[in-house]
Short mmCIF file of C-alpha atoms in Angstrom, two decimals:
data_model
loop_
_atom_site.label_atom_id
_atom_site.label_comp_id
_atom_site.label_asym_id
_atom_site.label_seq_id
_atom_site.Cartn_x
_atom_site.Cartn_y
_atom_site.Cartn_z
CA MET A 17 86.15 109.21 99.75
CA VAL A 18 87.53 112.07 97.69
CA SER A 19 86.62 115.37 97.04
CA THR A 20 87.62 118.23 94.60
CA ASN A 21 86.96 121.48 95.46
CA ALA A 22 87.39 122.60 91.68
CA ASP A 23 87.82 126.44 92.75
CA ALA A 24 90.87 125.35 95.01
CA HIS A 25 92.02 122.76 93.29
CA GLU A 26 92.35 120.60 96.35
CA GLU A 27 91.22 117.05 97.26
CA THR A 28 89.78 116.51 100.96
CA VAL A 29 90.29 112.56 101.41
CA THR A 30 88.77 111.12 104.50
CA VAL A 31 88.49 107.54 106.06
CA LEU A 32 84.70 107.31 106.65
CA SER A 33 82.66 106.84 102.78
CA SER A 34 80.11 109.43 102.10
CA VAL A 35 79.60 108.86 98.66
CA PRO A 36 78.26 105.96 96.91
CA LEU A 37 80.83 103.44 95.23
CA SER A 38 81.15 104.45 91.48
CA GLU A 39 79.56 102.02 89.12
CA ASN A 40 82.82 100.82 87.80
CA SER A 41 84.06 100.61 91.01
CA LEU A 42 86.91 97.70 92.02
CA LEU A 43 84.49 97.35 95.54
CA ARG A 44 81.99 96.10 93.65
CA GLU A 45 84.06 93.28 92.93
CA GLU A 46 82.64 89.71 93.75
CA LEU A 47 83.82 86.46 93.37
CA VAL A 48 81.33 83.86 93.25
CA PRO A 49 81.61 80.37 93.07
CA LYS A 50 80.35 78.16 89.95
CA THR A 51 77.20 75.70 91.25
CA LYS A 52 77.29 71.90 89.71
CA PRO A 53 74.28 71.35 87.01
CA SER A 54 71.63 69.70 88.69
CA SER A 55 70.02 66.57 87.61
CA ALA A 56 66.87 68.03 86.20
CA GLY A 57 69.41 70.35 83.70
CA GLN A 58 71.63 67.52 82.58
CA LYS A 59 68.38 65.42 81.22
CA GLY A 60 68.01 65.08 77.56
CA LYS A 61 71.73 66.22 77.16
CA PRO A 62 73.72 64.40 74.23
CA GLY A 63 76.35 62.06 75.73
CA MET A 64 75.07 61.57 78.73
CA LYS A 65 73.68 57.76 79.30
CA THR A 66 70.70 57.37 81.13
CA ALA A 67 69.54 54.73 83.43
CA LYS A 68 67.45 51.77 81.95
CA LYS A 69 63.76 51.53 83.78
CA THR A 70 63.02 48.36 85.35
CA SER A 71 59.53 46.80 85.66
CA SER A 72 57.93 47.19 88.51
CA GLY A 73 57.35 43.68 89.66
CA VAL A 74 59.25 42.10 92.94
CA GLN A 75 62.78 42.88 92.15
CA ASN A 76 64.76 45.35 94.39
CA GLN A 77 61.30 44.59 96.86
CA ALA A 78 62.03 44.32 100.77
CA LEU A 79 61.49 41.19 102.00
CA THR A 80 58.34 40.96 104.43
CA PHE A 81 55.59 38.41 106.24
CA LYS A 82 52.45 39.08 105.28
CA SER A 83 50.91 37.51 108.90
CA LYS A 84 52.26 37.88 112.41
CA ILE A 85 54.66 35.23 114.09
CA ARG A 86 53.77 33.65 116.88
CA SER A 87 56.22 33.58 119.98
CA SER A 88 57.44 30.26 120.45
CA GLY A 89 56.95 31.06 124.61
CA TYR A 90 54.61 28.47 126.73
CA THR A 91 52.52 30.96 128.54
CA ASP A 92 51.74 34.38 127.75
CA ALA A 93 54.39 37.09 129.07
CA PRO A 94 53.42 39.12 132.14
CA PRO A 95 52.10 42.70 131.15
CA ARG A 96 55.53 44.95 131.46
CA MET A 97 56.13 47.16 134.25
CA LYS A 98 57.60 50.70 133.91
CA MET A 99 60.06 50.62 137.03
CA HIS A 100 62.40 53.93 136.33
CA SER A 101 61.95 56.61 133.62
CA PRO A 102 64.85 58.83 133.21
CA GLN A 103 64.24 62.28 131.41
CA THR A 104 66.63 62.44 128.17
CA SER A 105 64.98 65.59 126.96
CA SER A 106 68.59 66.33 125.09
CA SER A 107 66.60 69.44 122.74
CA LYS A 108 65.86 71.11 126.02
CA SER A 109 69.48 71.26 127.63
CA SER A 110 70.64 72.49 124.10
CA SER A 111 68.16 74.91 123.28
CA LEU A 112 68.92 76.40 126.76
CA LYS A 113 72.84 76.38 126.21
CA GLN A 114 72.09 77.91 122.78
CA SER A 115 69.91 80.67 124.58
CA LYS A 116 72.62 81.03 127.07
CA SER A 117 75.17 81.41 124.49
CA LEU A 118 72.89 84.03 122.60
CA SER A 119 72.38 85.73 125.84
CA THR A 120 75.96 86.11 126.47
CA GLY A 121 76.24 87.20 122.98
CA LYS A 122 74.15 89.70 123.03
CA LYS A 123 75.36 90.65 126.55
CA ALA A 124 78.83 91.22 124.95
CA LEU A 125 77.19 93.14 122.78
CA LEU A 126 75.64 95.87 124.89
CA LYS A 127 78.49 96.32 126.93
CA GLU A 128 80.94 99.69 125.83
CA TYR A 129 84.63 100.23 126.40
CA PRO A 130 85.31 103.05 129.55
CA LEU A 131 85.74 106.30 127.58
CA ASP A 132 86.94 107.73 131.20
CA ALA A 133 89.28 104.70 132.23
CA GLU A 134 92.78 105.26 132.70
CA PRO A 135 95.45 103.98 130.60
CA PRO A 136 96.53 100.29 131.77
CA THR A 137 99.53 100.16 133.61
CA THR A 138 99.64 97.57 136.52
CA ILE A 139 101.17 94.24 135.32
CA LYS A 140 97.93 91.18 135.38
CA THR A 141 99.64 88.49 133.18
CA LYS A 142 103.17 87.23 132.40
CA LEU A 143 102.92 84.03 129.96
CA ASN A 144 105.28 82.22 127.55
CA VAL A 145 104.19 81.43 124.36
CA VAL A 146 106.77 78.71 123.51
CA GLU A 147 108.46 76.30 125.41
CA LYS A 148 111.83 76.94 122.88
CA THR A 149 112.21 80.81 123.03
CA SER A 150 111.18 82.18 119.50
CA PRO A 151 110.56 86.42 118.67
CA ILE A 152 107.46 87.28 118.54
CA ASN A 153 106.76 89.41 115.22
CA CYS A 154 103.34 90.33 116.07
CA ILE A 155 99.88 90.13 117.96
CA ARG A 156 96.22 91.52 117.43
CA PHE A 157 93.26 90.74 119.37
CA SER A 158 90.33 89.52 117.44
CA ASP A 159 87.30 92.39 117.09
CA ASP A 160 85.47 90.50 120.10
CA GLY A 161 88.08 90.95 122.38
CA GLN A 162 87.76 86.58 122.95
CA TYR A 163 90.97 85.80 120.99
CA LEU A 164 94.69 86.96 120.96
CA ALA A 165 96.95 85.56 117.97
CA CYS A 166 100.70 85.73 117.79
CA ALA A 167 102.76 85.85 114.70
CA MET A 168 106.12 83.63 115.66
CA ALA A 169 109.68 83.78 113.80
CA ASP A 170 109.77 79.77 114.29
CA LYS A 171 107.31 79.51 111.75
CA SER A 172 103.74 79.18 113.37
CA ALA A 173 101.22 81.35 114.36
CA GLN A 174 99.93 80.91 118.62
CA LEU A 175 96.24 81.35 119.38
CA PHE A 176 94.91 82.49 123.11
CA LYS A 177 91.67 82.41 124.24
CA MET A 178 91.01 85.23 126.96
CA PRO A 179 91.73 85.53 129.76
CA LEU A 180 95.05 84.38 129.13
CA THR A 181 95.45 81.11 130.82
CA GLY A 182 97.46 78.35 130.00
CA LYS A 183 98.27 76.71 126.36
CA GLY A 184 97.52 78.28 123.37
CA SER A 185 96.83 76.46 119.75
CA SER A 186 99.71 76.55 117.30
CA PHE A 187 98.96 77.03 113.94
CA THR A 188 101.88 74.85 111.57
CA GLY A 189 101.67 75.08 107.82
CA HIS A 190 104.36 78.38 107.37
CA ASN A 191 107.92 77.19 106.04
CA GLY A 192 109.26 80.78 107.11
CA CYS A 193 108.94 83.01 109.43
CA VAL A 194 105.52 84.52 110.62
CA ASN A 195 105.31 88.36 109.94
CA SER A 196 102.22 89.39 110.79
CA VAL A 197 98.61 87.88 111.45
CA TYR A 198 95.32 89.66 111.06
CA TRP A 199 91.64 88.55 112.26
CA SER A 200 88.46 88.82 110.14
CA HIS A 201 85.39 90.91 111.29
CA ASP A 202 83.50 88.47 111.91
CA ASN A 203 86.15 86.60 114.58
CA GLN A 204 85.73 83.60 112.72
CA TRP A 205 89.73 83.85 110.55
CA MET A 206 92.99 84.56 110.96
CA LEU A 207 94.73 85.62 107.91
CA THR A 208 98.70 85.07 108.13
CA CYS A 209 101.77 86.02 106.00
CA SER A 210 105.62 84.88 105.69
CA ASP A 211 108.79 84.52 104.39
CA ASP A 212 108.03 81.59 102.29
CA LYS A 213 106.73 83.62 100.18
CA THR A 214 103.14 82.82 100.78
CA ALA A 215 99.92 83.85 102.70
CA LYS A 216 97.24 81.43 104.63
CA ILE A 217 93.68 81.60 105.57
CA TRP A 218 92.83 79.82 108.99
CA ASN A 219 89.81 78.76 110.60
CA LYS A 220 90.26 79.11 114.37
CA THR A 221 88.83 76.16 115.23
CA ALA A 222 91.05 73.78 112.69
CA THR A 223 94.70 73.86 112.82
CA ASP A 224 94.88 73.32 108.61
CA PRO A 225 94.80 76.17 106.41
CA ILE A 226 91.55 76.55 104.46
CA MET A 227 93.37 78.51 101.72
CA THR A 228 96.54 79.14 100.53
CA LEU A 229 97.78 82.39 98.30
CA SER A 230 100.67 81.33 96.64
CA THR A 231 100.61 82.76 93.13
CA ILE A 232 99.65 86.05 91.97
CA LYS A 233 96.67 86.01 89.67
CA ASP A 234 94.16 82.89 91.33
CA ASN A 235 94.51 79.46 92.11
CA PHE A 236 91.42 78.56 89.98
CA ALA A 237 94.05 76.27 87.21
CA VAL A 238 95.63 73.56 89.62
CA ASP A 239 96.72 69.85 88.36
CA LYS A 240 95.19 66.94 89.43
CA GLU A 241 96.58 66.85 93.15
CA GLY A 242 95.27 70.13 93.47
CA GLN A 243 99.57 71.05 94.31
CA LYS A 244 100.83 73.42 91.84
CA PRO A 245 99.85 75.63 88.89
CA VAL A 246 99.17 74.31 85.14
CA ALA A 247 99.54 77.72 83.70
CA ASN A 248 103.08 79.42 83.95
CA LYS A 249 101.43 82.58 83.10
CA ASN A 250 100.25 82.55 86.75
CA ALA A 251 103.58 82.96 88.65
CA SER A 252 104.34 82.87 92.36
CA PHE A 253 104.98 85.46 94.57
CA SER A 254 108.61 86.31 94.09
CA LYS A 255 109.32 87.79 97.63
CA GLU A 256 108.57 87.68 101.18
CA ILE A 257 104.87 88.72 101.76
CA LYS A 258 105.36 91.31 105.11
CA HIS A 259 101.50 92.65 105.26
CA ALA A 260 98.64 90.75 105.01
CA ARG A 261 94.86 91.73 105.93
CA PHE A 262 91.47 91.35 105.36
CA TYR A 263 89.37 94.74 103.78
CA TYR A 264 86.08 95.91 103.27
CA MET A 265 84.31 94.21 106.02
CA ASP A 266 86.35 90.99 105.10
CA LYS A 267 85.12 91.46 101.55
CA PHE A 268 88.99 91.53 100.20
CA VAL A 269 92.08 90.48 100.97
CA LEU A 270 94.88 93.17 100.91
CA LEU A 271 98.81 92.00 100.79
CA SER A 272 102.39 93.59 100.36
CA CYS A 273 105.19 92.17 98.31
CA GLY A 274 108.15 93.90 97.21
CA GLY A 275 106.63 97.36 95.46
CA SER A 276 103.13 96.10 94.97
CA LEU A 277 99.87 95.83 96.73
CA TYR A 278 97.51 92.86 95.65
CA MET A 279 94.09 93.31 96.38
CA TYR A 280 92.10 90.09 95.85
CA LYS A 281 88.41 88.52 96.09
CA TYR A 282 88.04 85.25 97.56
CA HIS A 283 85.67 82.55 98.55
CA LEU A 284 86.09 80.16 100.91
CA ASP A 285 84.48 76.38 101.61
CA SER A 286 85.46 74.66 104.93
CA SER A 287 84.07 71.40 103.39
CA VAL A 288 87.14 69.02 103.64
CA ASN A 289 87.64 65.57 101.79
CA ASP A 290 88.70 63.11 104.48
CA LEU A 291 90.50 61.28 101.35
CA LYS A 292 92.22 64.48 100.38
CA ARG A 293 92.30 66.31 102.92
CA TYR A 294 95.14 68.51 101.33
CA LEU A 295 92.47 69.47 98.62
CA THR A 296 91.03 72.69 98.69
CA ASN A 297 87.55 74.22 97.34
CA SER A 298 88.34 78.00 98.61
CA ARG A 299 89.46 80.08 95.44
CA TYR A 300 90.74 83.75 95.25
CA LYS A 301 91.36 85.73 92.22
CA LEU A 302 93.54 88.93 91.98
CA VAL A 303 91.28 92.18 91.60
CA LYS A 304 94.26 94.70 91.43
CA ASN A 305 97.75 95.25 91.38
CA PHE A 306 98.50 99.16 93.08
CA GLN A 307 102.36 100.24 92.41
CA LEU A 308 103.27 103.13 94.39
CA THR A 309 104.56 106.27 92.49
CA LYS A 310 108.12 106.22 92.83
CA ALA A 311 108.84 103.48 95.83
CA GLN A 312 110.75 100.81 95.27
CA GLN A 313 109.48 98.92 98.22
CA ILE A 314 106.05 98.93 100.20
CA SER A 315 107.60 99.24 103.74
CA THR A 316 103.81 98.64 105.56
CA PHE A 317 100.69 99.46 104.87
CA SER A 318 96.85 100.35 106.76
CA ALA A 319 93.56 99.95 106.21
CA VAL A 320 90.31 99.93 107.84
CA ASN A 321 88.56 96.67 108.21
CA GLY A 322 85.73 97.49 110.95
CA PHE A 323 83.58 99.75 109.25
CA TYR A 324 83.25 100.76 105.07
CA SER A 325 86.10 103.09 104.20
CA TYR A 326 87.86 103.47 100.50
CA ILE A 327 90.90 104.42 101.73
CA VAL A 328 94.37 102.36 102.09
CA LEU A 329 97.42 103.64 103.53
CA CYS A 330 100.91 102.77 102.17
CA ALA A 331 104.54 103.45 103.11
CA GLY A 332 107.45 103.46 100.80
CA SER A 333 111.05 102.54 100.78
CA ASP A 334 111.57 106.05 99.87
CA LYS A 335 110.45 107.68 103.40
CA SER A 336 107.16 108.17 101.65
CA LEU A 337 102.99 107.97 102.71
CA GLU A 338 100.79 107.48 100.09
CA VAL A 339 96.95 107.21 99.48
CA PHE A 340 94.99 105.06 97.84
CA ASP A 341 91.29 105.09 97.08
CA MET A 342 90.03 102.01 95.95
CA ASN A 343 86.45 103.30 95.05
CA VAL A 344 88.38 105.02 92.04
CA GLY A 345 91.26 102.44 91.98
CA LYS A 346 94.24 104.85 91.91
CA SER A 347 97.06 106.94 94.11
CA VAL A 348 95.07 110.17 95.25
CA ARG A 349 97.79 111.77 97.28
CA LEU A 350 101.67 111.43 97.90
CA THR A 351 103.68 112.59 100.97
CA PRO A 352 107.30 112.89 100.47
CA ASP A 353 110.23 112.94 103.39
CA ALA A 354 107.23 111.61 105.51
CA HIS A 355 109.82 110.59 108.14
CA SER A 356 113.50 110.56 108.21
CA ARG A 357 114.12 106.70 107.66
CA PRO A 358 111.24 104.31 105.87
CA VAL A 359 107.65 104.00 108.20
CA HIS A 360 108.01 100.47 109.50
CA ALA A 361 104.48 100.68 111.00
CA ILE A 362 101.06 102.81 110.67
CA CYS A 363 97.95 102.84 113.16
CA GLN A 364 94.80 104.37 112.11
CA ASN A 365 92.36 105.25 114.91
CA GLU A 366 89.66 102.87 114.07
CA GLY A 367 88.31 102.62 117.66
CA SER A 368 86.43 99.32 118.41
CA THR A 369 83.33 97.17 118.13
CA TYR A 370 82.83 98.42 121.53
CA VAL A 371 83.20 102.11 120.97
CA SER A 372 82.36 104.97 118.63
CA HIS A 373 84.07 108.24 118.34
CA PRO A 374 82.96 111.41 116.02
CA ALA A 375 83.89 110.94 111.84
CA SER A 376 86.76 113.34 112.15
CA ALA A 377 88.84 111.09 115.21
CA TYR A 378 88.75 108.60 112.10
CA ASP A 379 91.11 110.24 110.10
CA LEU A 380 93.91 110.69 112.82
CA PHE A 381 96.48 108.17 111.98
CA LEU A 382 100.13 107.27 113.52
CA SER A 383 103.25 106.81 111.51
CA SER A 384 106.71 105.30 113.20
CA ALA A 385 110.01 105.24 111.83
CA VAL A 386 113.57 104.01 113.24
CA THR A 387 115.06 106.94 115.06
CA ASP A 388 112.71 109.69 113.97
CA GLY A 389 109.82 109.06 116.70
CA VAL A 390 106.08 108.68 116.40
CA LYS A 391 103.86 111.11 114.16
CA LEU A 392 100.05 111.92 113.98
CA TRP A 393 98.66 112.84 110.84
CA ASP A 394 95.52 114.23 110.10
CA LEU A 395 94.55 112.63 107.10
CA ARG A 396 92.08 115.76 105.62
CA THR A 397 94.97 118.25 106.40
CA ASN A 398 97.84 116.02 105.06
CA ARG A 399 100.40 117.24 107.46
CA CYS A 400 101.78 116.12 111.13
CA VAL A 401 99.60 117.20 114.06
CA ARG A 402 102.02 116.31 116.73
CA ARG A 403 105.43 114.52 117.12
CA PHE A 404 106.13 112.36 119.88
CA GLU A 405 109.62 110.87 121.58
CA GLY A 406 111.29 109.43 124.52
CA HIS A 407 111.29 105.85 123.59
CA MET A 408 113.79 104.10 122.74
CA ASN A 409 113.88 102.82 118.69
CA ARG A 410 117.22 102.90 116.55
CA ALA A 411 117.12 99.23 114.95
CA HIS A 412 113.82 97.00 115.20
CA PRO A 413 110.73 98.23 113.83
CA CYS A 414 108.59 97.92 117.02
CA GLY A 415 104.83 98.48 116.74
CA LEU A 416 102.47 100.37 118.21
CA ALA A 417 98.99 100.82 118.67
CA PHE A 418 95.21 103.14 119.00
CA SER A 419 93.53 102.81 122.38
CA PRO A 420 89.87 102.20 122.01
CA CYS A 421 88.96 105.79 123.26
CA ALA A 422 91.49 107.13 120.86
CA LYS A 423 93.00 108.87 124.22
CA TYR A 424 96.20 106.75 124.62
CA PHE A 425 98.67 105.28 121.88
CA ALA A 426 101.29 102.93 122.92
CA THR A 427 104.58 101.83 121.16
CA GLY A 428 107.34 99.17 121.58
CA ALA A 429 110.53 100.18 122.25
CA GLU A 430 114.27 98.36 122.63
CA ASP A 431 115.26 99.63 126.09
CA ARG A 432 112.98 96.25 127.01
CA SER A 433 109.78 98.83 127.64
CA ALA A 434 106.61 99.87 126.22
CA TYR A 435 105.80 103.70 126.77
CA VAL A 436 101.85 104.87 126.63
CA PHE A 437 101.36 108.54 125.25
CA ASP A 438 98.62 111.22 125.56
CA LEU A 439 97.64 112.50 122.37
CA ARG A 440 97.21 115.40 123.54
CA GLY A 441 101.03 116.09 124.87
CA GLY A 442 104.45 115.29 123.15
CA THR A 443 106.15 112.83 125.97
CA TYR A 444 105.17 109.95 127.11
CA LEU A 445 102.63 109.36 130.52
CA HIS A 446 104.38 105.69 131.57
CA LYS A 447 106.98 103.44 131.12
CA LEU A 448 106.75 99.89 131.77
CA SER A 449 109.33 98.29 132.05
CA GLY A 450 110.44 94.87 133.27
CA HIS A 451 110.83 92.85 130.09
CA THR A 452 113.39 91.08 129.20
CA ASP A 453 113.76 92.24 125.50
CA VAL A 454 113.10 94.25 123.08
CA VAL A 455 109.20 94.84 122.77
CA SER A 456 108.19 94.31 119.28
CA ASP A 457 104.51 95.03 119.16
CA VAL A 458 101.53 96.04 121.54
CA ALA A 459 97.86 96.04 121.39
CA PHE A 460 94.71 97.11 123.26
CA HIS A 461 92.18 95.02 124.33
CA PRO A 462 88.47 96.35 122.16
CA LEU A 463 86.27 95.90 125.18
CA TYR A 464 88.32 96.65 128.43
CA PRO A 465 91.14 99.25 129.48
CA GLU A 466 94.18 96.47 128.85
CA LEU A 467 97.19 96.51 127.08
CA MET A 468 99.41 93.48 125.35
CA THR A 469 102.80 93.77 124.95
CA ALA A 470 105.14 90.90 123.21
CA THR A 471 108.71 90.74 122.70
CA LEU A 472 111.75 88.71 121.10
CA ASP A 473 112.25 86.67 123.74
CA GLY A 474 109.00 85.12 123.12
CA LYS A 475 106.70 86.59 126.06
CA LEU A 476 103.33 88.14 126.66
CA ARG A 477 102.58 90.49 129.38
CA LEU A 478 99.14 91.96 130.02
CA TYR A 479 98.57 95.04 131.89
CA SER A 480 95.69 96.63 133.37
CA ASP A 481 94.07 99.80 134.58
CA ARG A 482 93.66 98.77 138.16
#
C-alpha cells in the first residue's frame, strides 16, 4: 500500500494492503482458458457436417432372446448355500480414511508455532541429498511444513517428506544449474528457475513439469509439435533466470532475468495426453515487464505470497533497493547505496501459516551483502533499523531466513557454520558449527522451532530447540 501525505509530500509504504485495488490495477488481471464450443452451439453452423438419421428398425439393435433357455441338466440344481460372506465395504473404509485425513488436516491448522520457544541449536538429523556431491543453492519448506524442496547445482530439484528420513524424489528437466525453488501457498506446486534460461512449475506428485516458462510474452503460439514458438516476436529469455516465485496468493508468477522483473498470469492444466506427454495445456501470459530505475541487473527480489500484498522489493547491481507497488504498477521508492556491495539476499518477515503478528511487524525485512553484514529495515520509515555482524561472508551469496516468531533470524556463512541472531541485539546468539562446507542457505520450519541448513557439498542438517 502507498498513502501520500499531501502536506509533507512524503509517501508511506506498508506491506499489508489497506486500500482496495484500483480499477485498472495489474492485480485484477486473470488468465481464463478458452472453453471449446458445445455440440449444441455447433448445430446449424455453415460448413458443419451433420450425421444422417437412421431408420428405427432392427439396425444397430442388440440381439436378444424372447424366451428363456432351459438348462441341459438332467435334474434341478440343489439350492445354493451361503458358506461365507466376507465384508467388502470398501466405501466405508475409504470414507473413514478420508475423515481421518481431514481430521489430521484440521488438527494441523489448529496448531500454533510456539512464540516463546528458544532458538534451535541442537542437531537432530543429518542427510546427504544426493549420492554424488553437488552444491545446494536454495532450500524451502512448504507452507504447511510437510515438505522440503532443494535447488541443486546438478540440474535437479530434490523433494523430501518431513520428518527428514530416507531418500527424496528427484525432479529433472532443466539443462543448467537450478538457482532457486519456491512453493505455492496451497502446497501443491513447486517453481524452479535455472541457468538454462527457463523456469518450470512442477506438481509435487509428478516428476514431469506441468509448465515451462521459456519465452517472454506467452506460450500461446506453438507449432504442431508444441516445441518451438511460431512467432519470432516472442523472444526467449536472453539471460539466466536467477530468482522466481509465486505472488499474490498464487495468482501470479514473478521472475527476474537480467535487469527486468517479469510478472505473469497463468493457468495450470494437469491433464496429460499419454501419446504426447510433452504437450501441455497450461498457459501463461506476460502482464508487465518492470525495469529498475538505474541498476542494470536485478541481483535479487522478494514478494509476500502468504497473504495479499502490493509490495515487491528489488535489489540492483548498483547497491540500491527499489520498491514496486503492483497495484499502481510502478516504482514508488528508491534507496541508493543500501549496502557497500550489491544485495544478494532479501528476506521479509512473513510469519507462517501457524502464527500471526501485528501489522507493523510485516514491514520489517532483512538484506545481506558480501562483506557488509546483514541489515534490518523498516519499510515505513525507509531506514536501516539495525546492523548485524560477526559471521564470515566474503565471497559466496549465503542465504538468510526469519524465524516464524520474528524474534530470530539465521544466516549461512563461509566458515562452515550457520549463525542465529536475536533481532534485538547486534551480535549472534549461537554459532552452529560442524558443517563440512560453506552453508549456502537456511530455512526455518513453519510449525516447529527447527532450522534446516544446506551446504555446498550437498548435505542437510536439521536443528531443534531441544
